[in-house]
PDB file of C-alpha atoms in Angstrom:
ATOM      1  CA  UNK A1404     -18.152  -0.384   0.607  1.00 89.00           C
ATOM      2  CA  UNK A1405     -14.966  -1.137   2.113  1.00 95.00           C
ATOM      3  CA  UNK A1406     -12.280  -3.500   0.552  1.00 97.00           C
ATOM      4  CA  UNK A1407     -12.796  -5.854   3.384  1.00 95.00           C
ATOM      5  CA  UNK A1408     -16.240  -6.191   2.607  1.00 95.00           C
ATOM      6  CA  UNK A1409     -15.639  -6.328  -1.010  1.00 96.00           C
ATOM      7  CA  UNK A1410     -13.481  -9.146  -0.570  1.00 95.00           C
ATOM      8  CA  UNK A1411     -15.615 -11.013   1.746  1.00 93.00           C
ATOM      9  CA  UNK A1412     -12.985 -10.622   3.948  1.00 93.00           C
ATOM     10  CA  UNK A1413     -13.818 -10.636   8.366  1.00 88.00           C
ATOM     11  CA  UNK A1414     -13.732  -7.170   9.636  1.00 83.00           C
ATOM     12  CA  UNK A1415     -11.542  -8.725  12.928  1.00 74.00           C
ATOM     13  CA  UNK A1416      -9.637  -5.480  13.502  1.00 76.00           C
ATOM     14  CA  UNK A1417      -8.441  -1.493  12.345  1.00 83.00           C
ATOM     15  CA  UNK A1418      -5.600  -2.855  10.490  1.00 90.00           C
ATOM     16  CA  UNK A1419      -5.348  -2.983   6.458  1.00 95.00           C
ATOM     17  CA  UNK A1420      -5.555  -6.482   4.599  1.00 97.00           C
ATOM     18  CA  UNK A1421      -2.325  -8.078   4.282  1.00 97.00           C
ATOM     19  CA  UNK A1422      -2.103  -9.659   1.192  1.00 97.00           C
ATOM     20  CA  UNK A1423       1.396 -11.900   0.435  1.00 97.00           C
ATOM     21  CA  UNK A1424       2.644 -12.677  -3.600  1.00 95.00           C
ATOM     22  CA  UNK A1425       2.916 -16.247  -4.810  1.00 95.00           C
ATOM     23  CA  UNK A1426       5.997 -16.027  -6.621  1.00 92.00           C
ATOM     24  CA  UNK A1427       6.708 -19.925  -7.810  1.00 90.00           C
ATOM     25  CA  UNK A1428       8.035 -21.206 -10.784  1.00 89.00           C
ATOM     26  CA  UNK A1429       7.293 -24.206 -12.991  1.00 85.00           C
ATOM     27  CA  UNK A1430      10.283 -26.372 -11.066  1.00 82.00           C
ATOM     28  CA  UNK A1431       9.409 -24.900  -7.434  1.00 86.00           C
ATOM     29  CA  UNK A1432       7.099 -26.880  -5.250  1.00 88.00           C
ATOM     30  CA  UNK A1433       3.912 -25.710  -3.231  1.00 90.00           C
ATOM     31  CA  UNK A1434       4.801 -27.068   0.006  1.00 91.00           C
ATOM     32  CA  UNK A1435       7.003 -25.390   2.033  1.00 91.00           C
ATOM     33  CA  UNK A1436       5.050 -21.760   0.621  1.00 93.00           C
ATOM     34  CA  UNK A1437       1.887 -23.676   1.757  1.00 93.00           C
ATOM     35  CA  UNK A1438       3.026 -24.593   5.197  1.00 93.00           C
ATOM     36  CA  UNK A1439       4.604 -21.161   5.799  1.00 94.00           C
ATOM     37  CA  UNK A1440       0.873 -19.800   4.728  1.00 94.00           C
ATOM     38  CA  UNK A1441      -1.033 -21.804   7.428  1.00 93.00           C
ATOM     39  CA  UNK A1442       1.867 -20.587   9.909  1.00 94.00           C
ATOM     40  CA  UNK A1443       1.732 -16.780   9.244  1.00 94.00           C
ATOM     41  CA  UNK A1444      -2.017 -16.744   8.409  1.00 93.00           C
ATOM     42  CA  UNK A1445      -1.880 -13.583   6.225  1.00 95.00           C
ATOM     43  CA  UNK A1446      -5.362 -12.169   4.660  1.00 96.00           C
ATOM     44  CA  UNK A1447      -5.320 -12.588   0.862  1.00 97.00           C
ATOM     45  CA  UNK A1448      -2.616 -14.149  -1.838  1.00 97.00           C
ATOM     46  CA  UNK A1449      -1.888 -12.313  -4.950  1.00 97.00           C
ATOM     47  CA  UNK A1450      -0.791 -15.038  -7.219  1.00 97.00           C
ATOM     48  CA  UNK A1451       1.626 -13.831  -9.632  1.00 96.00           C
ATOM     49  CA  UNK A1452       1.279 -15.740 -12.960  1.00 96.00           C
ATOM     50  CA  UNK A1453       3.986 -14.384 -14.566  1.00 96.00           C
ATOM     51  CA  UNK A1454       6.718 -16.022 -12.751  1.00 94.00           C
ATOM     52  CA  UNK A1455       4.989 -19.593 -14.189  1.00 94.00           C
ATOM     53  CA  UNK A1456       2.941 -18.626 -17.122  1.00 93.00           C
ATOM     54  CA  UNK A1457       5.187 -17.549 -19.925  1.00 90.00           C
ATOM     55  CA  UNK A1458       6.620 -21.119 -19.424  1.00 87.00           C
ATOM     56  CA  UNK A1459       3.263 -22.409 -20.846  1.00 85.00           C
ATOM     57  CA  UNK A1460       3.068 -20.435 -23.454  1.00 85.00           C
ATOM     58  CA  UNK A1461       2.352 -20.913 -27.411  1.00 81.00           C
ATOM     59  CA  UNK A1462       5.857 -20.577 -28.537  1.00 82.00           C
ATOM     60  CA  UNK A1463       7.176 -22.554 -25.370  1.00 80.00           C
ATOM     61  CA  UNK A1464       4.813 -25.451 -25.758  1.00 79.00           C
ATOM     62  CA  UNK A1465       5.442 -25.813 -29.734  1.00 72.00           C
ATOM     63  CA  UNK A1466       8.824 -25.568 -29.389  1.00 78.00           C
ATOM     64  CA  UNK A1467       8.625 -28.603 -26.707  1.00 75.00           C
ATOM     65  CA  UNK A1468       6.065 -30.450 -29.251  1.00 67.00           C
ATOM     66  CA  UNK A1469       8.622 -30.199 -32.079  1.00 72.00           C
ATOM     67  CA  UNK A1470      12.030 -31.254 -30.192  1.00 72.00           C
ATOM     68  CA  UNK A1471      10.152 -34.279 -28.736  1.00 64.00           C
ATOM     69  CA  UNK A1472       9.373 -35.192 -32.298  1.00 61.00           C
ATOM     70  CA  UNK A1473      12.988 -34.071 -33.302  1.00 62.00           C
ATOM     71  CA  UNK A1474      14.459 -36.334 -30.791  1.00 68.00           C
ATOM     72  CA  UNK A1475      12.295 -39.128 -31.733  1.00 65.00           C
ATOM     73  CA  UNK A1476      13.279 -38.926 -35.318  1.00 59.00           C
ATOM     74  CA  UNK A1477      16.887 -39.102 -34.238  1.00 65.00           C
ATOM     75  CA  UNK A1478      16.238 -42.498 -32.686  1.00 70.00           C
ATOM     76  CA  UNK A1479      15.624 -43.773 -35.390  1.00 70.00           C
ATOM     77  CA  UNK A1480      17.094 -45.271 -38.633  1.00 69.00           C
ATOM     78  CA  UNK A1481      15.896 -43.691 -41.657  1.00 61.00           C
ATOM     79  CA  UNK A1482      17.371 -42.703 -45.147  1.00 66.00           C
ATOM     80  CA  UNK A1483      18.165 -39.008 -45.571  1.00 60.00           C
ATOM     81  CA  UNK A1484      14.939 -38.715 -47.679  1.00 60.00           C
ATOM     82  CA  UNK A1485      12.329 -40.562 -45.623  1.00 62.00           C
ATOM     83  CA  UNK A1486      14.121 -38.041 -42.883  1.00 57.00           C
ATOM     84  CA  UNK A1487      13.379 -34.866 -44.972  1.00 62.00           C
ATOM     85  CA  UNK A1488      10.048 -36.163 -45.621  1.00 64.00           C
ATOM     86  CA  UNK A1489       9.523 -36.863 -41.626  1.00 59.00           C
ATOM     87  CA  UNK A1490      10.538 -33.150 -41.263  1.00 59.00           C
ATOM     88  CA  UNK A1491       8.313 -31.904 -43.378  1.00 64.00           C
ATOM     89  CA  UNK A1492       5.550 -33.636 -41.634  1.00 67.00           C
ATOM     90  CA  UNK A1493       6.398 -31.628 -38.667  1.00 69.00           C
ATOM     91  CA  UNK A1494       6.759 -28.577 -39.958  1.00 70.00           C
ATOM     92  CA  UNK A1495       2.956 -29.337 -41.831  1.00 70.00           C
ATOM     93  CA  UNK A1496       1.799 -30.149 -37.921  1.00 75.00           C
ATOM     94  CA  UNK A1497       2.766 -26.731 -36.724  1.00 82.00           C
ATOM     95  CA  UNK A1498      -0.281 -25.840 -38.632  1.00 83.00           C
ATOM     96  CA  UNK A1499      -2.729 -28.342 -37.128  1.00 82.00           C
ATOM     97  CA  UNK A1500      -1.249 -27.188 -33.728  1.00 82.00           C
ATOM     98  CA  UNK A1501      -1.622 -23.512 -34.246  1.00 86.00           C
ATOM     99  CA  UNK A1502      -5.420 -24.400 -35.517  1.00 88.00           C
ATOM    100  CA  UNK A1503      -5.785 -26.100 -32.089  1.00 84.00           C
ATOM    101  CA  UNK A1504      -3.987 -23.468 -29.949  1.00 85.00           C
ATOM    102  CA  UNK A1505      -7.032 -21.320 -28.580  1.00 91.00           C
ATOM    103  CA  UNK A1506      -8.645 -24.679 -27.090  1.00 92.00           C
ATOM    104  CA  UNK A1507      -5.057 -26.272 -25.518  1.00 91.00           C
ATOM    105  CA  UNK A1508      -4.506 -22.722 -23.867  1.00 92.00           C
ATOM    106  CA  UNK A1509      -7.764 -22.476 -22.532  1.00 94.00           C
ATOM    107  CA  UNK A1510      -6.957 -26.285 -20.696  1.00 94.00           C
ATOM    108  CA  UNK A1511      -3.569 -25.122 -19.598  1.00 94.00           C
ATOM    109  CA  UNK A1512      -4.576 -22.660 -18.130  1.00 96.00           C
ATOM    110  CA  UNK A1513      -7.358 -24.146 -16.058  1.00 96.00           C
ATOM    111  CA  UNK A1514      -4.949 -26.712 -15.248  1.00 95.00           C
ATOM    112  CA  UNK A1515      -2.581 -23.982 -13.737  1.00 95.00           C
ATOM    113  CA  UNK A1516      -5.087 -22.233 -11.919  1.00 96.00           C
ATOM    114  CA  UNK A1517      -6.791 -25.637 -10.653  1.00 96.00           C
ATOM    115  CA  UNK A1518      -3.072 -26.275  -9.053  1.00 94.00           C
ATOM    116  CA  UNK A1519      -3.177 -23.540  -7.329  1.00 95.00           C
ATOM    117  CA  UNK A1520      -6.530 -23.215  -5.759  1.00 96.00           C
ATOM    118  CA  UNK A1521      -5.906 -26.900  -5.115  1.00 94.00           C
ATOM    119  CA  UNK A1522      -2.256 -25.962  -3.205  1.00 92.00           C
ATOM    120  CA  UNK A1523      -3.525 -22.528  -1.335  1.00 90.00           C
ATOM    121  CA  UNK A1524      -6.260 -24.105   0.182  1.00 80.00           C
ATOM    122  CA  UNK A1525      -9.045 -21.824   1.657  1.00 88.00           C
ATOM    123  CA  UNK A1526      -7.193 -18.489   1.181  1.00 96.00           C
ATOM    124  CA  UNK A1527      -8.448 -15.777  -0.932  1.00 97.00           C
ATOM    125  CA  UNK A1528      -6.448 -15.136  -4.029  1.00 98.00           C
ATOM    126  CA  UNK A1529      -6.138 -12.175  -6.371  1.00 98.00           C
ATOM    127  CA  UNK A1530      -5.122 -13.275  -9.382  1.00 98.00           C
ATOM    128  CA  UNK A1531      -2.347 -10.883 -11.101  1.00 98.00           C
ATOM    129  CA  UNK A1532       0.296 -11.393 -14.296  1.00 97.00           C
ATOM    130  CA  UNK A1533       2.994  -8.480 -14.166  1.00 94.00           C
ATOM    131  CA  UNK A1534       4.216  -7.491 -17.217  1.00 92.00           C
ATOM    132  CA  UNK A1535       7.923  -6.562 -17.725  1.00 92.00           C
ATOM    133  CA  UNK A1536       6.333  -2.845 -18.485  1.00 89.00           C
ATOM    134  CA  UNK A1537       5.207  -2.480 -14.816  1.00 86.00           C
ATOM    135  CA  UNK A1538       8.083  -4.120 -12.684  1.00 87.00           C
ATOM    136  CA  UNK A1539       6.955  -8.215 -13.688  1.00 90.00           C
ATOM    137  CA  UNK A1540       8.536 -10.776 -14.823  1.00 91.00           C
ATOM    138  CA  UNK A1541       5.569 -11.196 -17.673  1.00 92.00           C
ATOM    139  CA  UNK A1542       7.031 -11.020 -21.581  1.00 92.00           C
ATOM    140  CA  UNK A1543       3.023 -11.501 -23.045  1.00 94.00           C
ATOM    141  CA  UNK A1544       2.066  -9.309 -25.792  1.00 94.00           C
ATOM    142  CA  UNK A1545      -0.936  -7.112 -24.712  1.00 96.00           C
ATOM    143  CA  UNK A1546      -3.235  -9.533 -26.671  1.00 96.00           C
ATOM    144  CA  UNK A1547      -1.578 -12.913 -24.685  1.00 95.00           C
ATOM    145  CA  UNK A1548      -1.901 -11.138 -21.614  1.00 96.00           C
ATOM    146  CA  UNK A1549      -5.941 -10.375 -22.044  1.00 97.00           C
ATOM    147  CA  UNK A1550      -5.862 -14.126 -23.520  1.00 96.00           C
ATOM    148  CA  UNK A1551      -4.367 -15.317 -20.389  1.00 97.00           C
ATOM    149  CA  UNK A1552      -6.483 -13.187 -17.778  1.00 98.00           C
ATOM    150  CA  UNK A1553      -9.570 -14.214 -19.765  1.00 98.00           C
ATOM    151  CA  UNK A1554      -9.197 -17.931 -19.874  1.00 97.00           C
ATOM    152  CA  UNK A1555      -7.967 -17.617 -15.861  1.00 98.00           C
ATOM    153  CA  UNK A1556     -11.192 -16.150 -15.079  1.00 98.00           C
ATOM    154  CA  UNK A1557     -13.023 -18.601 -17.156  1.00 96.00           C
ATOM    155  CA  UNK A1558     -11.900 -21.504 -15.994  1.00 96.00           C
ATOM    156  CA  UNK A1559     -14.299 -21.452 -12.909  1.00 95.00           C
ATOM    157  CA  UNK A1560     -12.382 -20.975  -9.817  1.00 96.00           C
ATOM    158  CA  UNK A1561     -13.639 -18.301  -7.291  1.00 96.00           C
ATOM    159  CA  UNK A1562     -11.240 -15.341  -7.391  1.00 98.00           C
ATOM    160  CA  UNK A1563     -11.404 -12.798  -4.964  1.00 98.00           C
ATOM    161  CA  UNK A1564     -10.295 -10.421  -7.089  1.00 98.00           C
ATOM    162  CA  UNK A1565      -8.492  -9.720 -10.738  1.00 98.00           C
ATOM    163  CA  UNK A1566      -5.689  -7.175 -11.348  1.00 98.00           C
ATOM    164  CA  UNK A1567      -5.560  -5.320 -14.084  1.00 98.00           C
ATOM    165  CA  UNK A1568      -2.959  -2.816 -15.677  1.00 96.00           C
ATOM    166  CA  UNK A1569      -3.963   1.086 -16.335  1.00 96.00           C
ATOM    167  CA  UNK A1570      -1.520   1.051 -19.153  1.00 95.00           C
ATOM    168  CA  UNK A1571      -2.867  -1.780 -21.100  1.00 96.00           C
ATOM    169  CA  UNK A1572      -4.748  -0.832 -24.187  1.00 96.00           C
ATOM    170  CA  UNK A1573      -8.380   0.301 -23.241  1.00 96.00           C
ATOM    171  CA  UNK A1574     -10.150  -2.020 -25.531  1.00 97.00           C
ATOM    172  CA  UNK A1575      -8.441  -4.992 -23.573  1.00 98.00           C
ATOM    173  CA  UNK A1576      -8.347  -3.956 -20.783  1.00 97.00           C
ATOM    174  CA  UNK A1577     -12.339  -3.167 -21.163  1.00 97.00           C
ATOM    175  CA  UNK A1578     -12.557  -6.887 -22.056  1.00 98.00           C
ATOM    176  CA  UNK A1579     -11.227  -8.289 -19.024  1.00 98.00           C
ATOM    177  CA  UNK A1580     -13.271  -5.933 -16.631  1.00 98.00           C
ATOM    178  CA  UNK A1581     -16.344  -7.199 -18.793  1.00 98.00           C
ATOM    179  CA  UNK A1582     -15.445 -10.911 -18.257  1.00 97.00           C
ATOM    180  CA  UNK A1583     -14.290 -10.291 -14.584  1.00 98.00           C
ATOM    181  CA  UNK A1584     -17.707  -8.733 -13.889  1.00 98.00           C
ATOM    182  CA  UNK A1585     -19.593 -11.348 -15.678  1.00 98.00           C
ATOM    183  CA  UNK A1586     -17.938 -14.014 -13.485  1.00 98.00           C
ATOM    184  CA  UNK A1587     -18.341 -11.592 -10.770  1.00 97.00           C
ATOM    185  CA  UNK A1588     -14.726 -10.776  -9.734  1.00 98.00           C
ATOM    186  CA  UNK A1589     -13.980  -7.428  -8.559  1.00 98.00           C
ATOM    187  CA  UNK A1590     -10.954  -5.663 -10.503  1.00 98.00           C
ATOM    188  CA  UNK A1591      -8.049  -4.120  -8.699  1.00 98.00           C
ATOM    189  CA  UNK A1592      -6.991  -1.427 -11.667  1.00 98.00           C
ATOM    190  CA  UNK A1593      -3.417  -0.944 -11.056  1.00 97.00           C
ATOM    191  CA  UNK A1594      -0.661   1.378 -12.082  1.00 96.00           C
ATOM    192  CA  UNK A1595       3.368   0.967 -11.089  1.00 95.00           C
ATOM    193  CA  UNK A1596       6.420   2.920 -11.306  1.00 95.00           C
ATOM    194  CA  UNK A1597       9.408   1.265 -10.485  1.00 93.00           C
ATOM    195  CA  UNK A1598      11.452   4.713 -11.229  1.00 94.00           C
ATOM    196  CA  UNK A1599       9.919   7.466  -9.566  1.00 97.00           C
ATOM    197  CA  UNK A1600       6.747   8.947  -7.639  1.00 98.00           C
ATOM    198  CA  UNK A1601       4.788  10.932 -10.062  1.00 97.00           C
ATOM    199  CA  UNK A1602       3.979  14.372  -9.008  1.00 97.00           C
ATOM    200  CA  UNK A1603       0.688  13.947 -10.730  1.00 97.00           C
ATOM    201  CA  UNK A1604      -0.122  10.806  -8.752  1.00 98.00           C
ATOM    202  CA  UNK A1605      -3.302  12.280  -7.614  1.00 98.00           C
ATOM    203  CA  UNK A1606      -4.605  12.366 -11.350  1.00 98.00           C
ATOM    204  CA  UNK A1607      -3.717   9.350 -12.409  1.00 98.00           C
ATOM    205  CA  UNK A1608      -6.255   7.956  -9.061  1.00 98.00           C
ATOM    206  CA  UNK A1609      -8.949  10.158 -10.147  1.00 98.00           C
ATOM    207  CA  UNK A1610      -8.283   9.114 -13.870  1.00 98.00           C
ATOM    208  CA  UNK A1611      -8.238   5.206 -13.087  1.00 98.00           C
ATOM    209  CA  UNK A1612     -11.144   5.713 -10.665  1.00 98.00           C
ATOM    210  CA  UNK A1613     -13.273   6.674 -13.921  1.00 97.00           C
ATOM    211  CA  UNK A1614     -13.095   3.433 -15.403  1.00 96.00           C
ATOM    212  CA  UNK A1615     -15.586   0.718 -14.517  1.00 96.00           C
ATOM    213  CA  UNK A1616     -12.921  -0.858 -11.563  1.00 98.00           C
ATOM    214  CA  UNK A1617     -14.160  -1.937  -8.510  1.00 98.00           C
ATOM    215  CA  UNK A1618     -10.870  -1.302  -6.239  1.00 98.00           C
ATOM    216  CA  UNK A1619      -7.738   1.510  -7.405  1.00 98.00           C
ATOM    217  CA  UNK A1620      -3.863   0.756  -7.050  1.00 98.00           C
ATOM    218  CA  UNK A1621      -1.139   2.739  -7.269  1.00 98.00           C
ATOM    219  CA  UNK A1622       2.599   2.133  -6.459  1.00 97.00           C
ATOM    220  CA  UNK A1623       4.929   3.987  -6.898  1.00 97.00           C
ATOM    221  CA  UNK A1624       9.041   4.339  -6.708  1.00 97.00           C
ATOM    222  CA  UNK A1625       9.914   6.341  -3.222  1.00 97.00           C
ATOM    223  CA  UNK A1626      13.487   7.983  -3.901  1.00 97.00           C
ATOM    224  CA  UNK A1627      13.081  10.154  -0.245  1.00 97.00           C
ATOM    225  CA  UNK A1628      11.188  10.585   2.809  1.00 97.00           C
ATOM    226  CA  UNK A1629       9.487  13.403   0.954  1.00 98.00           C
ATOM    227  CA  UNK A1630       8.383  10.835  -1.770  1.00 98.00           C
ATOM    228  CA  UNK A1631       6.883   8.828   0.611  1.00 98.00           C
ATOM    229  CA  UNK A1632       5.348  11.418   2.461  1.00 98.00           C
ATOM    230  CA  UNK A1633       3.392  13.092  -0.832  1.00 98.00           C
ATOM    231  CA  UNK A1634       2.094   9.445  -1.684  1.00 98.00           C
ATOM    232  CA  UNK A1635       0.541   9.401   1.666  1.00 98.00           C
ATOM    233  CA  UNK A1636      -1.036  13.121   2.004  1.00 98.00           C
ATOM    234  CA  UNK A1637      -1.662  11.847  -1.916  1.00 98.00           C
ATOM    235  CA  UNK A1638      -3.494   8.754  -0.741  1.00 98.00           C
ATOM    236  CA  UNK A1639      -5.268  10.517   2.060  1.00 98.00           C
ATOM    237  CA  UNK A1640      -6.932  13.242  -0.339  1.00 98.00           C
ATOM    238  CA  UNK A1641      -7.953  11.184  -2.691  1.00 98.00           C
ATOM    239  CA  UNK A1642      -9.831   8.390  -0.894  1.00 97.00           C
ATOM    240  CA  UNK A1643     -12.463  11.356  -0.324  1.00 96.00           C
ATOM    241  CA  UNK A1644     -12.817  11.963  -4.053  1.00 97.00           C
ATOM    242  CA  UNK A1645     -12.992   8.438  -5.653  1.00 98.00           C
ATOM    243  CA  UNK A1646     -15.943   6.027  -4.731  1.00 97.00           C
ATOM    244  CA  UNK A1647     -13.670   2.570  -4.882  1.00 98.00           C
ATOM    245  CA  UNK A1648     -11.554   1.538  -2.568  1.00 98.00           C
ATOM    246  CA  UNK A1649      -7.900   2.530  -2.484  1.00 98.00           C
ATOM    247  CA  UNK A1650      -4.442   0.955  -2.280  1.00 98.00           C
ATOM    248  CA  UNK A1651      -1.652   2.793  -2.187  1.00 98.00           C
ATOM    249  CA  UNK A1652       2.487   2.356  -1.589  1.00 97.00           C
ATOM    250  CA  UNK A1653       5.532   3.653  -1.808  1.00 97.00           C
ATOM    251  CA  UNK A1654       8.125   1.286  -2.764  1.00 96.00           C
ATOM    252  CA  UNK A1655      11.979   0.926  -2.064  1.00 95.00           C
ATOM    253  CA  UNK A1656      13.566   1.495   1.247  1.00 94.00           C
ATOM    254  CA  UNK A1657      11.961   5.147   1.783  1.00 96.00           C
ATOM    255  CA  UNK A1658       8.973   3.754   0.617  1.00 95.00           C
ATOM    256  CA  UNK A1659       8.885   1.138   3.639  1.00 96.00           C
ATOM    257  CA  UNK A1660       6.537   3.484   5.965  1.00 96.00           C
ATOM    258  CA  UNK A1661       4.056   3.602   3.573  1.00 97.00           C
ATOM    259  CA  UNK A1662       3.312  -0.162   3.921  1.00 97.00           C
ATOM    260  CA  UNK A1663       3.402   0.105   7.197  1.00 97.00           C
ATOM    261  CA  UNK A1664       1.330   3.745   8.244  1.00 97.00           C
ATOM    262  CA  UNK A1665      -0.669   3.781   4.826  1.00 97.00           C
ATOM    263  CA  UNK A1666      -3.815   2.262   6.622  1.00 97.00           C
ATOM    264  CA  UNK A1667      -3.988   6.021   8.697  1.00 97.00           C
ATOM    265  CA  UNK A1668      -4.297   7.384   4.994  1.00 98.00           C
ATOM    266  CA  UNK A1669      -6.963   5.617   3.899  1.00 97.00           C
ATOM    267  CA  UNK A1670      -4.599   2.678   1.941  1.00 98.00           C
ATOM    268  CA  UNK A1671      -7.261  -0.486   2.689  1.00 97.00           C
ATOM    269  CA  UNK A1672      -4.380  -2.864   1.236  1.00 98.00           C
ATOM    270  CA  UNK A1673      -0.557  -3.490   2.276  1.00 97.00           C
ATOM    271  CA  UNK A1674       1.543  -6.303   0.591  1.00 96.00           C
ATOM    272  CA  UNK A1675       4.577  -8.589   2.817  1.00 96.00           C
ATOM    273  CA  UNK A1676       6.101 -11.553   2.121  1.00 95.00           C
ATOM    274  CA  UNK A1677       6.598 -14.867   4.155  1.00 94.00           C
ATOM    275  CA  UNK A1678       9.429 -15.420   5.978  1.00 88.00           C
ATOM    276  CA  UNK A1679      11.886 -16.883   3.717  1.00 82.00           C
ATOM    277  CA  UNK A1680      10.018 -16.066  -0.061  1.00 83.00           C
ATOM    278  CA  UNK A1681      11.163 -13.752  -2.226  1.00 79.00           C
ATOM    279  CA  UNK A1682       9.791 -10.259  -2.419  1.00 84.00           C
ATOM    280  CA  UNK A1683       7.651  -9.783  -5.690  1.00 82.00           C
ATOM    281  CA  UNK A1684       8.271  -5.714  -5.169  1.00 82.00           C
ATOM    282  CA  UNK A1685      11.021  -3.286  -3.673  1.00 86.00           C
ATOM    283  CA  UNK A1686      10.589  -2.659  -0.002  1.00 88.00           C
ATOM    284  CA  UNK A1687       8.490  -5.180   0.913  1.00 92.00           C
ATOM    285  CA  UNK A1688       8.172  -6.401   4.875  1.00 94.00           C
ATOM    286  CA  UNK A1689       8.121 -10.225   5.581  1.00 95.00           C
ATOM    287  CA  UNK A1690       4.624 -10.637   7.672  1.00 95.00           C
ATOM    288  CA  UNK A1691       6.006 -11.187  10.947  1.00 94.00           C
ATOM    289  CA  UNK A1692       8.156  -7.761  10.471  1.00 94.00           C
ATOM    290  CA  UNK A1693       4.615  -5.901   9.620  1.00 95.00           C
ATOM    291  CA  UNK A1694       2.715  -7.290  12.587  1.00 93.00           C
ATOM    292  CA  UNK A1695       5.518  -6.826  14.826  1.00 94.00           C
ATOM    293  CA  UNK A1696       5.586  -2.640  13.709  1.00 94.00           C
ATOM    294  CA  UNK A1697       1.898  -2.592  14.247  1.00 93.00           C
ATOM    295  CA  UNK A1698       2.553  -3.926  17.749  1.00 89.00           C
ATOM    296  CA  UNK A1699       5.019  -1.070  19.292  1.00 73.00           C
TER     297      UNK A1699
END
């Protein structure tokens, strides 16, 4: 099966899927990334949760509980002791809060991916939290990042796909793949380096494509031509020894060719950015750039 048809995604030409990163913060707005999506029509959105959810987090969302009830206190006019004793009370409702914790994140997070879907529109989206490990902006520990996935996948909007990291622990990771394929999303298993292209690149494919992932994804740091040039001859022998679906890249400036000649390798998947966003990776194309190479 090819990614296209994995993705329920139209099989309108030779050409891989474009897929562009949502990369917005808690303070930016969906607009202007909306209307630039409906302009450059790419195939998929990846949207990258760690650039919003660490925002929402347990530690975040206490901390905002408490100063509200800080400020509150300050408002008022109270004797030193009924103000210890009001302190106290806080401090006793971190407790209560903490007890409550799993069922709040469950709601914010519904709530975040609800915006979203509700924002994109009719686009496909791959839902994906980088962690700081593999190039994101994500600071989750392993367990809030399975948390997070979990509840995302849970909340009941129609993913086209979930990504998940190669170097997380294998009894989390395990659990998301089990709750992605109960839901029935596929999983993009991914591994990044952001220093260097392994020369053992094509183990680490046949390693990842022994899990129980639907779709394989490896980028990689490009330092020369020759870099880019292994991952390719890389990419092209391996996509006759795995049974999934392949995405490959070289990133950085060397790495550029990849994203743009990978589909003659047997790469199903190349990632751009819309004119104007930020890129969520090294060497990424803006849309326009990648259809216009395709072109000459």
């Amino acid at each position: 099966m090819t990614l296209r048809e994995l993705l329920h995604l139209p099989s309108t030409n030779d050409k891989p899927i474009i897929t562009v990163p949502l990369t917005l913060g808690p303070s930016d707005k969906f607009g202007p990334f909306t209307q630039k999506l409906q302009q450059q029509n790419p195939d998929v959105v990846e949207w990258r949760a760690d650039y919003i959810a660490d925002n929402f987090s347990q530690a975040v969302m206490w901390q905002q509980v408490k100063l509200g009830a800080q400020n509150e206190l300050a408002q008022k006019n109270v004797s030193v002791m009924t103000e210890a004793k009001m302190l106290a009370e806080i401090d006793n409702a971190k407790q209560e809060f903490t007890a409550n914790w799993p069922v709040m994140n469950q709601q914010i997070t519904k709530e975040l991916v609800g915006t979203v879907f509700n924002s994109i529109g009719g686009f496909p989206i791959i839902l994906t939290y980088r962690t700081t490990s593999q190039g994101g902006q994500g600071e989750m520990s392993p367990v809030e990042y399975t948390t997070f996935l979990v509840n995302a996948l849970y909340a009941g909007y129609p993913f086209a796909a979930v990504d998940v990291e190669y170097s997380l622990e294998e009894l989390l990771r395990q659990k998301i793949i089990d709750m992605a394929h109960e839901v029935g999303v596929p999983v993009i298993l991914s591994y990044h380096d952001f220093n260097m292209t392994p020369k053992n690149s094509t183990a680490i494919i046949l390693d990842m494509s022994k899990q129980s992932a639907d779709i394989i994804k490896l980028a990689v740091m490009s330092q020369s031509e020759k870099d880019t040039q292994y991952l390719l001859d890389v990419t092209k022998s391996a996509v006759t020894s795995i049974s999934q679906p392949l995405i490959t890249m070289s990133m950085g400036e060397f790495g550029q060719r990849s994203r743009i000649e990978g589909y003659h390798y047997g790469s199903e998947m190349t990632f751009a950015v819309l004119d104007g966003t930020r890129v969520s990776a090294p060497g990424q194309l803006t849309v326009n750039d990648l259809v216009q190479e395709w072109q000459e």
